[in-house]
Amino acid sequence: MSEEKTFTGSMQRLDEITAALEANELELEQAIELFEEGLKLVNDCDKQLKTFENRVQELLQTYQEGNES
């Protein structure tokens, strides 16, 4: 998982992991590995969302500054 995933790709993978864990058919070791992968994906998604939010704020600020003149 060294390549950076898109937000959508990460969310899809999280859905897969959730489904696999909810099925409760995995060996304990596999479940823990998937859980760990899921936590990393959640962290990555959180960082991406914060980046998106900051970008939207910048765009709104630029738009508002442009309309003040």
XYZ file of N, CA and C in Angstrom, residues 3-55:
159
model
N 1.557 3.163 -2.638
C 1.059 4.205 -3.509
C -0.115 4.915 -2.853
N -0.192 6.215 -3.117
C -1.265 7.005 -2.532
C -2.567 6.696 -3.256
N -3.602 6.425 -2.499
C -4.895 6.097 -3.082
C -5.768 7.337 -3.150
N -6.686 7.307 -4.087
C -7.661 8.381 -4.151
C -8.623 8.239 -2.984
N -9.327 9.300 -2.692
C -10.298 9.263 -1.605
C -11.361 8.213 -1.898
N -11.860 8.214 -3.120
C -12.896 7.248 -3.497
C -12.377 5.820 -3.410
N -11.166 5.603 -3.876
C -10.574 4.269 -3.795
C -10.400 3.810 -2.359
N -9.995 4.726 -1.513
C -9.825 4.393 -0.094
C -11.164 4.055 0.550
N -12.188 4.817 0.198
C -13.509 4.544 0.766
C -14.051 3.200 0.281
N -13.797 2.878 -0.971
C -14.233 1.578 -1.491
C -13.522 0.448 -0.758
N -12.228 0.628 -0.537
C -11.473 -0.398 0.184
C -11.973 -0.521 1.624
N -12.310 0.602 2.243
C -12.871 0.547 3.591
C -14.187 -0.221 3.610
N -15.005 -0.026 2.597
C -16.260 -0.791 2.498
C -15.976 -2.285 2.408
N -14.973 -2.647 1.613
C -14.606 -4.061 1.477
C -14.134 -4.634 2.815
N -13.300 -3.871 3.490
C -12.769 -4.315 4.781
C -13.898 -4.469 5.792
N -14.792 -3.498 5.824
C -15.920 -3.560 6.749
C -16.768 -4.796 6.491
N -17.055 -5.060 5.227
C -17.864 -6.231 4.874
C -17.169 -7.520 5.299
N -15.866 -7.594 5.063
C -15.114 -8.798 5.429
C -15.108 -8.997 6.945
N -14.931 -7.917 7.684
C -14.913 -8.023 9.140
C -16.298 -8.360 9.695
N -17.323 -7.772 9.098
C -18.686 -8.047 9.568
C -19.120 -9.478 9.273
N -18.558 -10.075 8.214
C -18.905 -11.453 7.872
C -18.417 -12.422 8.940
N -17.423 -11.994 9.706
C -16.905 -12.775 10.825
C -16.442 -14.179 10.398
N -15.844 -14.257 9.208
C -15.379 -15.544 8.699
C -13.860 -15.595 8.530
N -13.177 -14.629 9.082
C -11.727 -14.537 8.934
C -11.019 -15.137 10.145
N -9.817 -15.595 9.887
C -8.950 -15.983 10.994
C -8.596 -14.709 11.762
N -8.299 -14.849 13.021
C -8.003 -13.698 13.865
C -6.878 -12.845 13.286
N -5.836 -13.486 12.801
C -4.695 -12.753 12.241
C -5.120 -11.918 11.037
N -5.943 -12.525 10.174
C -6.429 -11.795 8.996
C -7.299 -10.618 9.406
N -8.146 -10.823 10.389
C -9.036 -9.767 10.854
C -8.232 -8.595 11.417
N -7.199 -8.902 12.166
C -6.368 -7.841 12.738
C -5.634 -7.084 11.641
N -5.119 -7.800 10.643
C -4.442 -7.137 9.528
C -5.397 -6.215 8.774
N -6.615 -6.685 8.528
C -7.596 -5.848 7.843
C -7.995 -4.654 8.691
N -8.146 -4.872 9.983
C -8.490 -3.786 10.889
C -7.401 -2.715 10.869
N -6.155 -3.158 10.898
C -5.034 -2.216 10.852
C -5.016 -1.448 9.532
N -5.242 -2.147 8.427
C -5.314 -1.484 7.123
C -6.445 -0.459 7.120
N -7.575 -0.836 7.693
C -8.713 0.072 7.766
C -8.403 1.327 8.559
N -7.706 1.174 9.665
C -7.335 2.347 10.464
C -6.429 3.288 9.680
N -5.498 2.723 8.931
C -4.611 3.548 8.104
C -5.408 4.285 7.027
N -6.359 3.583 6.426
C -7.191 4.213 5.401
C -8.049 5.329 5.984
N -8.590 5.106 7.178
C -9.384 6.142 7.840
C -8.512 7.369 8.085
N -7.307 7.153 8.537
C -6.382 8.259 8.781
C -6.076 9.005 7.487
N -5.816 8.256 6.415
C -5.546 8.877 5.116
C -6.748 9.682 4.628
N -7.938 9.109 4.763
C -9.159 9.805 4.340
C -9.375 11.076 5.151
N -9.108 11.009 6.436
C -9.247 12.182 7.291
C -8.306 13.295 6.839
N -7.072 12.938 6.540
C -6.105 13.932 6.051
C -6.561 14.529 4.729
N -7.056 13.673 3.832
C -7.535 14.170 2.547
C -8.732 15.096 2.721
N -9.651 14.737 3.595
C -10.819 15.586 3.839
C -10.408 16.949 4.387
N -9.442 16.959 5.285
C -8.958 18.233 5.826
C -8.316 19.075 4.730
N -7.583 18.430 3.829
C -6.981 19.136 2.703
C -8.067 19.706 1.794
N -9.096 18.897 1.504
C -10.206 19.370 0.681
C -10.908 20.546 1.336
N -11.142 20.437 2.639
C -11.818 21.498 3.373
C -11.008 22.791 3.321
N -9.700 22.688 3.520
C -8.845 23.876 3.461
C -8.888 24.510 2.073
N -8.890 23.672 1.054
C -8.931 24.181 -0.324
C -10.249 24.905 -0.595
